[in-house]
Tab-separated table of C-alpha atoms and ligand atoms in Angstrom:
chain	number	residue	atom	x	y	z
T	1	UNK	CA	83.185	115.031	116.619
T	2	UNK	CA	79.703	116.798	117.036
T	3	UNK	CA	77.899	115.539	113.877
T	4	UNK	CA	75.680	118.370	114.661
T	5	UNK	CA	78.248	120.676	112.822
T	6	UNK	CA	78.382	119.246	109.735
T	7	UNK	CA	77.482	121.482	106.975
T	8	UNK	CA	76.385	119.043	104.920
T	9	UNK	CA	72.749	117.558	104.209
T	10	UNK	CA	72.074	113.924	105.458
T	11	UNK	CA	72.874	110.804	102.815
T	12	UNK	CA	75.175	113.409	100.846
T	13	UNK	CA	77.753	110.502	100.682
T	14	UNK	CA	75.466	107.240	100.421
T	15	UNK	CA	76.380	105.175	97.462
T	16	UNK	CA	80.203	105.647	98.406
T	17	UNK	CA	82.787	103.565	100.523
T	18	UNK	CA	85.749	105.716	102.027
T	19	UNK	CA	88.562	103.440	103.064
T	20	UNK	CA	90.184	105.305	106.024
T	21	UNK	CA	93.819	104.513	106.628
T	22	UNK	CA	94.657	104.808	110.370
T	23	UNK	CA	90.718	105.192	110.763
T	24	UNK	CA	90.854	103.663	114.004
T	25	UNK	CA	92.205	107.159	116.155
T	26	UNK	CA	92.779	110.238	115.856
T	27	UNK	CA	91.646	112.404	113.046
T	28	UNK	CA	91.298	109.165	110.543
T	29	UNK	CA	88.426	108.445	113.121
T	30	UNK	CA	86.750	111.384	113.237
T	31	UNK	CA	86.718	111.573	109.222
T	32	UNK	CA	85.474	108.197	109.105
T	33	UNK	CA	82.834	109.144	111.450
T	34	UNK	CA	82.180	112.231	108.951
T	35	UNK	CA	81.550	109.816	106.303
T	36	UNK	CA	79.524	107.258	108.184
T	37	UNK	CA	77.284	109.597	109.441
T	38	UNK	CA	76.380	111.181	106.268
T	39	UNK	CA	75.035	107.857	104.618
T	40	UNK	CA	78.985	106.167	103.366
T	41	UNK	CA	80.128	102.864	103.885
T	42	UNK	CA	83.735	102.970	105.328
T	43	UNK	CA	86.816	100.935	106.253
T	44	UNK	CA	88.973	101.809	108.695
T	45	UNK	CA	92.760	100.115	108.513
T	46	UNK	CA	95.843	100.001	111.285
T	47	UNK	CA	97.854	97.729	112.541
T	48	UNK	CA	96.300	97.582	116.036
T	49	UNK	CA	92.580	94.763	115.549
T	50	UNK	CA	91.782	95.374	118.631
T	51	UNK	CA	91.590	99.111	118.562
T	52	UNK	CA	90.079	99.108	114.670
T	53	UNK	CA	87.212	96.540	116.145
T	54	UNK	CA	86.357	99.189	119.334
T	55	UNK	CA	86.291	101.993	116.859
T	56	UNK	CA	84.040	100.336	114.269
T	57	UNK	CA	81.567	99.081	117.074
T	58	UNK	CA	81.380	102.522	118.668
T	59	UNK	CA	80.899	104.752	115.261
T	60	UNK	CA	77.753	101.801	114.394
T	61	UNK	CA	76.829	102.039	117.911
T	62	UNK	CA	76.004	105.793	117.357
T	63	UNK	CA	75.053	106.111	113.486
T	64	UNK	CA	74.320	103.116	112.304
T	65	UNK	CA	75.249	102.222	108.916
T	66	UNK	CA	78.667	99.782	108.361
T	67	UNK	CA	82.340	100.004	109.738
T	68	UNK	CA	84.547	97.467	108.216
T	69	UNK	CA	87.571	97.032	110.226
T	70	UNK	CA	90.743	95.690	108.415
T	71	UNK	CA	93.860	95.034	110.075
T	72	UNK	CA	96.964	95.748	107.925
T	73	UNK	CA	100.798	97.431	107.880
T	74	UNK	CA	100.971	99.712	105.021
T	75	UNK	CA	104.265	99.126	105.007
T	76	UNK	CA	104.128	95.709	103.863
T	77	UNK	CA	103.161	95.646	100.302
T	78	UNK	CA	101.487	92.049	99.890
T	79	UNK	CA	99.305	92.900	103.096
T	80	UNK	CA	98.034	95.950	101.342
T	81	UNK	CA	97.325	93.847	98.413
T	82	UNK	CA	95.187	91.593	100.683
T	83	UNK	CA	93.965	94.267	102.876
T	84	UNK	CA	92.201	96.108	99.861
T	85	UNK	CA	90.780	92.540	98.665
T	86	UNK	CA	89.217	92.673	102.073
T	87	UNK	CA	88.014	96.213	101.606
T	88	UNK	CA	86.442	95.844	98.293
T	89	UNK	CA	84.536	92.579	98.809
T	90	UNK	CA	80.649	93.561	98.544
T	91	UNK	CA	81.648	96.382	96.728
T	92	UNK	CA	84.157	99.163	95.141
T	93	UNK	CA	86.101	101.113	97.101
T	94	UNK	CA	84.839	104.752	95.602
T	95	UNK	CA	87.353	106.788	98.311
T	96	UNK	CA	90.378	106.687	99.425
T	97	UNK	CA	91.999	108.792	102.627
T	98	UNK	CA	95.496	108.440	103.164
T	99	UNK	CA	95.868	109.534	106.805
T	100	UNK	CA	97.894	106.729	108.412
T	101	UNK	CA	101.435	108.329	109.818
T	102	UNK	CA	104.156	107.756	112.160
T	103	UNK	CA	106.674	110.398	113.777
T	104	UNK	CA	108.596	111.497	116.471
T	105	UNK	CA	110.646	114.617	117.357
T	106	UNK	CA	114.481	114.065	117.458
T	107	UNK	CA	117.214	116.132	116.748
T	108	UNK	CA	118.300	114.881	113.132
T	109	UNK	CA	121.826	113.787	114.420
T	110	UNK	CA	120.297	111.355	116.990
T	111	UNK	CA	118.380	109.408	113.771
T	112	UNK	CA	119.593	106.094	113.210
T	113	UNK	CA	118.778	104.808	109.266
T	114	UNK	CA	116.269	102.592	110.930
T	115	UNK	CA	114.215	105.768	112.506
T	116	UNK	CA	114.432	107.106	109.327
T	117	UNK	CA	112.895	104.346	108.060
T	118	UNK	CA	110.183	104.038	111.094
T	119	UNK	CA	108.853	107.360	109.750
T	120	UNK	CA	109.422	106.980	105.828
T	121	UNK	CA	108.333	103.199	105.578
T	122	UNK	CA	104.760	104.389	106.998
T	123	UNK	CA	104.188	108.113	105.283
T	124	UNK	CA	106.202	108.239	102.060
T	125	UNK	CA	106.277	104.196	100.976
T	126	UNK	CA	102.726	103.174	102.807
T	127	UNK	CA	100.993	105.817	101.272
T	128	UNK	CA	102.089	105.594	97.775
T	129	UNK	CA	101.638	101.338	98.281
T	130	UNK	CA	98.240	102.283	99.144
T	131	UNK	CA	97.120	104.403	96.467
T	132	UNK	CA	99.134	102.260	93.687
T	133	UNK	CA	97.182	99.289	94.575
T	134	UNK	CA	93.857	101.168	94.669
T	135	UNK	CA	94.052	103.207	92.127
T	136	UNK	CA	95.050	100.182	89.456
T	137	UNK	CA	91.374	98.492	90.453
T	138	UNK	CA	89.912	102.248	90.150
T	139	UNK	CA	91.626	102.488	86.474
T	140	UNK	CA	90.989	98.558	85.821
T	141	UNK	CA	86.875	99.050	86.634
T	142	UNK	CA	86.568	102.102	85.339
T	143	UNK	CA	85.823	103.864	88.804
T	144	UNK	CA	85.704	107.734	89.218
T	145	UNK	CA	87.810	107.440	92.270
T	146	UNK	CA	88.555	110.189	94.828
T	147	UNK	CA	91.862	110.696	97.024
T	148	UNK	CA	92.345	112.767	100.159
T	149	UNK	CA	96.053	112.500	101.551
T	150	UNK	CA	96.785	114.129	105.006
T	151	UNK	CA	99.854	116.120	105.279
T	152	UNK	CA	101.078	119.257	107.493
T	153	UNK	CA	102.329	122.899	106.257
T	154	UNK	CA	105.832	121.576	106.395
T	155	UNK	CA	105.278	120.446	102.823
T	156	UNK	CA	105.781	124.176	102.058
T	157	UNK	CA	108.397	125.115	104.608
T	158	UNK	CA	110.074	121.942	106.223
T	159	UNK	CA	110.201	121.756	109.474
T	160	UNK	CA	113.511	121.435	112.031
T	161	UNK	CA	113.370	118.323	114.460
T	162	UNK	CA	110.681	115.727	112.426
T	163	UNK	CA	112.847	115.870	109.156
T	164	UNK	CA	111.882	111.763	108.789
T	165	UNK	CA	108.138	113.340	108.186
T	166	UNK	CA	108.792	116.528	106.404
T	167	UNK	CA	110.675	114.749	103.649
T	168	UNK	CA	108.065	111.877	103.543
T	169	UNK	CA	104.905	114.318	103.796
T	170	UNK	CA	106.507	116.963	100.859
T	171	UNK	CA	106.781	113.616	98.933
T	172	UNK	CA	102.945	112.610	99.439
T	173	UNK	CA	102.332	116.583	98.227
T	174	UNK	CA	104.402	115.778	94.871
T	175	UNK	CA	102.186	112.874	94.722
T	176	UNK	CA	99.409	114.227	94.614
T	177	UNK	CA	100.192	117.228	92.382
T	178	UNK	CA	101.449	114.600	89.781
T	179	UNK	CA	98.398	112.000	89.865
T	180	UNK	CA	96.094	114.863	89.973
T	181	UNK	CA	97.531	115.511	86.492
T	182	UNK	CA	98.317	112.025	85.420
T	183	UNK	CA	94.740	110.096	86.418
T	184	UNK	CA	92.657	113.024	85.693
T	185	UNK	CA	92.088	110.789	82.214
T	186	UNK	CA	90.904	108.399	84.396
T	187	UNK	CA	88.174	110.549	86.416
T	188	UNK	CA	90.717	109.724	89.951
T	189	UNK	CA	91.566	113.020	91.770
T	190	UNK	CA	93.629	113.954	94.127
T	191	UNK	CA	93.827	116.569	96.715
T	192	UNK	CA	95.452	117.111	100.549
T	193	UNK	CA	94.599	118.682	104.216
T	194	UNK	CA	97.036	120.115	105.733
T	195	UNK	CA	95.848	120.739	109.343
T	196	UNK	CA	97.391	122.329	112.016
T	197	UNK	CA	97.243	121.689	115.861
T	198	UNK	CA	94.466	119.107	116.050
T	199	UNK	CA	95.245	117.315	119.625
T	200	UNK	CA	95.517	113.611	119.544
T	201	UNK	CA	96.898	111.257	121.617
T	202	UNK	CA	99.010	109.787	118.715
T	203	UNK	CA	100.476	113.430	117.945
T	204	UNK	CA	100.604	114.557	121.100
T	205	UNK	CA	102.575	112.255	122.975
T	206	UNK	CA	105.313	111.993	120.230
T	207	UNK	CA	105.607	115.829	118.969
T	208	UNK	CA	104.679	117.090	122.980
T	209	UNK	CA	106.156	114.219	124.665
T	210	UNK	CA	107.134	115.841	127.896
T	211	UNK	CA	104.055	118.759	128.203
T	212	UNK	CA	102.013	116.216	130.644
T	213	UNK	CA	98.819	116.978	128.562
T	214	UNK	CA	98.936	120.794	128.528
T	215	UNK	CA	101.054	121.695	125.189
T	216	UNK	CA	97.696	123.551	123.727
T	217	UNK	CA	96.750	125.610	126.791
T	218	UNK	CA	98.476	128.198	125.851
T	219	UNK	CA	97.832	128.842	121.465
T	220	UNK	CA	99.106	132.142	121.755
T	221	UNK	CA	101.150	131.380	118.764
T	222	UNK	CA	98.188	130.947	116.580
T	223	UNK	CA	96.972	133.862	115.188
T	224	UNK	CA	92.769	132.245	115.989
T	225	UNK	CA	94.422	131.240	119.462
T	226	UNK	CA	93.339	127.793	119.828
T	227	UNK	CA	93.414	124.416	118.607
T	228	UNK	CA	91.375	123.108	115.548
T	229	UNK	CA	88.323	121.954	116.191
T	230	UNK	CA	87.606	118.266	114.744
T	231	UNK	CA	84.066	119.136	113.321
T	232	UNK	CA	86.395	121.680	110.884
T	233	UNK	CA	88.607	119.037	109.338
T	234	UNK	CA	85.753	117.148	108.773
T	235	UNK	CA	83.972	119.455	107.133
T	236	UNK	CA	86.890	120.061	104.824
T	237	UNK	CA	87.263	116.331	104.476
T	238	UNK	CA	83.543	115.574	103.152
T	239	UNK	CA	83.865	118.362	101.043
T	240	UNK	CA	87.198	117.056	99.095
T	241	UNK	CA	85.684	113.629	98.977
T	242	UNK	CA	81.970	113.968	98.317
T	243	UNK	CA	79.880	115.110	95.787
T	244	UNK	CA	79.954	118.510	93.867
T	245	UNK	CA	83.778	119.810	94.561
T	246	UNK	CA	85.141	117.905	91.387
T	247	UNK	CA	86.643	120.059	89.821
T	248	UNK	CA	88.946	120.673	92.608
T	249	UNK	CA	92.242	118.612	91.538
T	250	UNK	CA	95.427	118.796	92.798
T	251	UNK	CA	95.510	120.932	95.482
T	252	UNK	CA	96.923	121.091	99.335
T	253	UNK	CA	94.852	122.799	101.598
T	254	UNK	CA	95.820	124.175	105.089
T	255	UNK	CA	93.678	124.414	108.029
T	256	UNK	CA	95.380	126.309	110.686
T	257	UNK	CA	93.782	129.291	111.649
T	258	UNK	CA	96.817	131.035	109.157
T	259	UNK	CA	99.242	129.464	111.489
T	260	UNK	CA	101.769	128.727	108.956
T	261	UNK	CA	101.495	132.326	107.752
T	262	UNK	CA	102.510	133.392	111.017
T	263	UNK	CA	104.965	131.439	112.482
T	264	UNK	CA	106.052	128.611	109.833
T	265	UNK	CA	103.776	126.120	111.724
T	266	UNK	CA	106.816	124.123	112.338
T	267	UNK	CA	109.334	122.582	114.685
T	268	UNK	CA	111.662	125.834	114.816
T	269	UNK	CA	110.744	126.921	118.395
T	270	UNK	CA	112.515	123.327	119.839
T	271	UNK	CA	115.935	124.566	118.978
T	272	UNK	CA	116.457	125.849	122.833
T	273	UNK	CA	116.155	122.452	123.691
T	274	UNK	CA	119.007	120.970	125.973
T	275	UNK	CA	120.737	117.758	125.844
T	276	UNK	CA	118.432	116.548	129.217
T	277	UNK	CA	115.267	117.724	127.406
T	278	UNK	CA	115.690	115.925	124.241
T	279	UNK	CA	116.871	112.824	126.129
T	280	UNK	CA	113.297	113.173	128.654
T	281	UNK	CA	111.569	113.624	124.887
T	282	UNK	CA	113.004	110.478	123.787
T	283	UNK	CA	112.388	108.164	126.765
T	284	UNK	CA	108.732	109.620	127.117
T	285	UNK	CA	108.041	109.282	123.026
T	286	UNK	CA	109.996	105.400	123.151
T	287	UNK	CA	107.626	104.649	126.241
T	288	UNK	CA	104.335	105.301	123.888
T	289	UNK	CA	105.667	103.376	120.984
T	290	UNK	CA	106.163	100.609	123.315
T	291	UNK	CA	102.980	100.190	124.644
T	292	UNK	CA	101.476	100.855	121.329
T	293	UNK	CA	103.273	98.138	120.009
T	294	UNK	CA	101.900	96.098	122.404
T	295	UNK	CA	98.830	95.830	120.630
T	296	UNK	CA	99.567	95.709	117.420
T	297	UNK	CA	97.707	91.868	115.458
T	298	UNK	CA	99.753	92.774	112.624
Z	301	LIG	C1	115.083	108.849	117.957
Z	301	LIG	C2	113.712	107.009	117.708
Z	301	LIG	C3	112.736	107.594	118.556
Z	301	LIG	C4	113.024	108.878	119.102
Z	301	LIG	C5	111.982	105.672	117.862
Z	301	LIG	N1	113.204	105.835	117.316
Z	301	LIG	N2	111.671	106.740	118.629
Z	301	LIG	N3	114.874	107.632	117.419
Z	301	LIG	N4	114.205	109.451	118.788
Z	301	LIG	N5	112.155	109.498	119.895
Z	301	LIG	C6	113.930	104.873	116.486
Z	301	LIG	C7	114.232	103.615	117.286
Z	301	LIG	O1	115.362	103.814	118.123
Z	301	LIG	C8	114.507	102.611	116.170
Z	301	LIG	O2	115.811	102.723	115.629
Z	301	LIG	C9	113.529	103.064	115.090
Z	301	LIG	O3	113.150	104.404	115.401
Z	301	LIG	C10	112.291	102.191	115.041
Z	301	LIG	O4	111.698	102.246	116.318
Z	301	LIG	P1	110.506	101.262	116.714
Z	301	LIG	O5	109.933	101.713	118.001
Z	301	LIG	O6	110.976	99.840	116.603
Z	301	LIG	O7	109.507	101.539	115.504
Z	301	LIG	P2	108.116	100.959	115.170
Z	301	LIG	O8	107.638	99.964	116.200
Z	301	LIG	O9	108.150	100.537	113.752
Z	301	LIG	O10	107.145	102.238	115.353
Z	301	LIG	C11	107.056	103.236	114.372
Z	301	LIG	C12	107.046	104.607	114.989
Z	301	LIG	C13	105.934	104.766	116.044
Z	301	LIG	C14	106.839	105.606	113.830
Z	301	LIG	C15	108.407	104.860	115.640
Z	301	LIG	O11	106.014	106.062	116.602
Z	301	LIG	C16	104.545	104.559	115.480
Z	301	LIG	O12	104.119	103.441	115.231
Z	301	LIG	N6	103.795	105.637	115.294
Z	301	LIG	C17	102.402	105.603	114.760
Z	301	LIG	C18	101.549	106.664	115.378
Z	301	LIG	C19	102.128	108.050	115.281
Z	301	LIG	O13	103.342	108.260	115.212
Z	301	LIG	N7	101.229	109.023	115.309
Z	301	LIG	C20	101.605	110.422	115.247
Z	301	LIG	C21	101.234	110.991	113.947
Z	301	LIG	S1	101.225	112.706	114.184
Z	301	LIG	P3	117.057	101.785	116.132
Z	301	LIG	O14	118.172	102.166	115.226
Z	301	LIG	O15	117.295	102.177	117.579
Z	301	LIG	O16	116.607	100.368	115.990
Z	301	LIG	C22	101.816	113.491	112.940
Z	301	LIG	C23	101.555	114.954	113.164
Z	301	LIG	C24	102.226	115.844	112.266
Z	301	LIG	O17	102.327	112.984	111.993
Z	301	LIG	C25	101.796	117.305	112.350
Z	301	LIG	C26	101.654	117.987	113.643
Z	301	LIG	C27	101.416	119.504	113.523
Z	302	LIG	P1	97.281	108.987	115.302
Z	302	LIG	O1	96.004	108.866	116.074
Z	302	LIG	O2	98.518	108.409	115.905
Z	302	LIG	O3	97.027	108.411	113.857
Z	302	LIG	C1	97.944	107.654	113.129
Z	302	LIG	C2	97.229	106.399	112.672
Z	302	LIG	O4	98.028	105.743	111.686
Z	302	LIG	C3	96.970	105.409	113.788
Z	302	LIG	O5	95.627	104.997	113.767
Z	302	LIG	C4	97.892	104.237	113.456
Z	302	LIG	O6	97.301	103.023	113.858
Z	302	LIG	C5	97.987	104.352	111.940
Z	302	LIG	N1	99.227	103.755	111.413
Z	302	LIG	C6	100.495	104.111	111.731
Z	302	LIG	N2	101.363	103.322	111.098
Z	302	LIG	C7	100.620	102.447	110.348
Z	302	LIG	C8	100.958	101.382	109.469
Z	302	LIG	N3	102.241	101.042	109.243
Z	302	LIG	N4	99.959	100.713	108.858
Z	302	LIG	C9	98.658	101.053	109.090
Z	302	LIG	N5	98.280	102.049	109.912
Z	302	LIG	C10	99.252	102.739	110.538
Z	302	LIG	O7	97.624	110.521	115.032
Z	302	LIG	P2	96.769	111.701	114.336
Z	302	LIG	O8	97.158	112.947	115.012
Z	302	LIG	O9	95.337	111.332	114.259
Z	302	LIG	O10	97.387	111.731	112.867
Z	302	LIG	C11	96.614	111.380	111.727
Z	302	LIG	C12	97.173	112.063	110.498
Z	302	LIG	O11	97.073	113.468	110.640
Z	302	LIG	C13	98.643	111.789	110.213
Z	302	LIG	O12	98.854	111.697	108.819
Z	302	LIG	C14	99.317	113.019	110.742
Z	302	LIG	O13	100.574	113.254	110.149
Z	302	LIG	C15	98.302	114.064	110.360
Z	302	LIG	N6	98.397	115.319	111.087
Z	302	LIG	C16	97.951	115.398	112.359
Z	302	LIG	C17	97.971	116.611	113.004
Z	302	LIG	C18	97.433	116.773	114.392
Z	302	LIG	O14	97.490	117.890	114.916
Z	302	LIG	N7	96.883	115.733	115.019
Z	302	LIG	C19	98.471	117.741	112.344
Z	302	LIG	C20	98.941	117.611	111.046
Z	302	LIG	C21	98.875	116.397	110.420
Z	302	LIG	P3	98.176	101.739	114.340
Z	302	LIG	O15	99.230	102.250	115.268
Z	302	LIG	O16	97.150	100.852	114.964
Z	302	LIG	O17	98.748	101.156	113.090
């Protein structure tokens, strides 16, 4: 991200400590970067130490300020309860950013329960873990806390192909419409980001897994014909979570360059797809996941 494009004025967030979930890659990076570099403490959690420790050194490396890395599986209940322990020691978690994710295209009928599970253990399960557990210490110390969930425009529409994640996501979205409500007593809000094409490697080589790289060449589908741009989500990010936007509650908000208005923003376009090309899809996605696995310290 080019901190340069930030809209915001320097030290806007000091005083407040975002806890990133997948923080180490991909957009939960560049957010946390967002945050670090205008004056907040942050955590970053995944399951990979290694890859949370290069992250944190590199974001201090370049703005100073304090990185925590904390290695934890979101899906594991009692190792979120220690992971946030570890987050709040020398002080409150004021922000939360529920961005970690898993998914995968596959035609629906090639799902076992257990890649159901892959994808719903992470995004609908993790996330609500996460926030439970957080927002109980919010309520318990009397903290105004703030929560940013990542989704996608399939909370709207659904989406053919990554039904694991379009169920789980349009859960996270009832989530936050109802805690927005319920916790507003409490000062804790609640909104979402729902971006569009923002390349990553995570994304790209499990929803593109056979493109070799060049899946956003051509955005002719998007009505702004390119990708996002990361300084854009970030912008949107530090202006959910920091100061001044409070009274926005309970709201999803897309940025997609209106690509959901034009085309659904969805899976619909795989349906051509051959038996051969799913089956290249699946070797190519079960590949990454192996060698991602590889690293995992928890
Ligand atoms: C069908 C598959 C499959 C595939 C895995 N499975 N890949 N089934 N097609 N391509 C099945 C396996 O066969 C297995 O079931 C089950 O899923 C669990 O697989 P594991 O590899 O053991 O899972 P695990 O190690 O727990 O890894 C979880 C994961 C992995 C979700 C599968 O992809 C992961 O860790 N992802 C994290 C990063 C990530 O996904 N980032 C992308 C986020 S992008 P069986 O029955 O065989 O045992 C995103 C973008 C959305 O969300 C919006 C874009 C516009
Ligand atoms: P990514 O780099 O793969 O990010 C996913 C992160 O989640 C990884 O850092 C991963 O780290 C972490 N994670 C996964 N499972 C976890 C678990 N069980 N416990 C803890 N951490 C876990 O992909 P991304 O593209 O940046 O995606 C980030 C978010 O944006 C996701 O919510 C995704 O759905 C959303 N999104 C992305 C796009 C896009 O265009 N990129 C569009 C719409 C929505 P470990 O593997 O180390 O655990």
């Amino acid at each position: 991200m080019d901190a340069s494009q930030l809209m915001f004025k320097p030290g806007l967030m000091k005083g407040q400590k975002i806890l990133v979930t997948g923080g180490g890659t991909g957009l939960g990076k560049e957010m946390a970067e967002a945050f670090l570099h205008l004056g907040a403490d942050v955590v970053i959690w995944g399951r990979r130490g290694d890859v949370l420790k290069e992250t944190a050194d590199e974001l201090m490396g370049k703005h100073g300020g304090t990185v925590t890395p904390v290695a934890c599986d979101i899906r594991v209940p009692d190792a979120i309860k220690d992971a946030v322990d570890q987050s709040w020691a020398g002080g409150a978690v004021t922000g939360l950013v529920n961005n970690a994710a898993g998914n995968f295209i596959s035609r629906t009928e090639d799902l076992s329960t257990r890649g159901f599970d892959a994808i719903a253990n992470i995004v609908f399960h993790g996330t609500f873990y996460t926030t439970l557990d957080v927002g109980k210490r919010w309520i318990d110390q009397g903290i105004k806390g703030n929560v940013i969930s990542i989704l996608t425009t399939w909370v709207w529409n659904g989406s053919p192909f990554v039904v694991p994640s379009a169920m789980s996501k349009a859960g996270v979205n009832a989530m936050t419409q109802s805690l927005a409500v319920e916790w507003s007593r409490y000062g804790i809000r609640f909104n979402a980001i729902a971006p569009g094409p923002f390349p990553t490697e995570g994304m790209s080589k499990r929803l593109n897994p056979t493109s070799g790289g060049d899946a956003y060449s051509d955005m002719s589908r998007n009505p702004m014909g390119r990708v996002g741009h990361m300084h854009e989500l970030c912008n949107l990010a530090v202006f959910l979570m920091g100061p001044g936007a409070e009274y926005v509650n309970g709201q999803t908000i897309a940025i997609d360059g209106a690509e959901y208005q034009s085309s659904g923003g969805n899976f619909s376009g795989l349906r051509s797809w051959t038996d051969d090309a799913w089956k290249a899809a699946r070797d190519a996605i079960q590949a990454q996941n192996a060698k991602d696995r590889a690293k995992r310290t928890v």
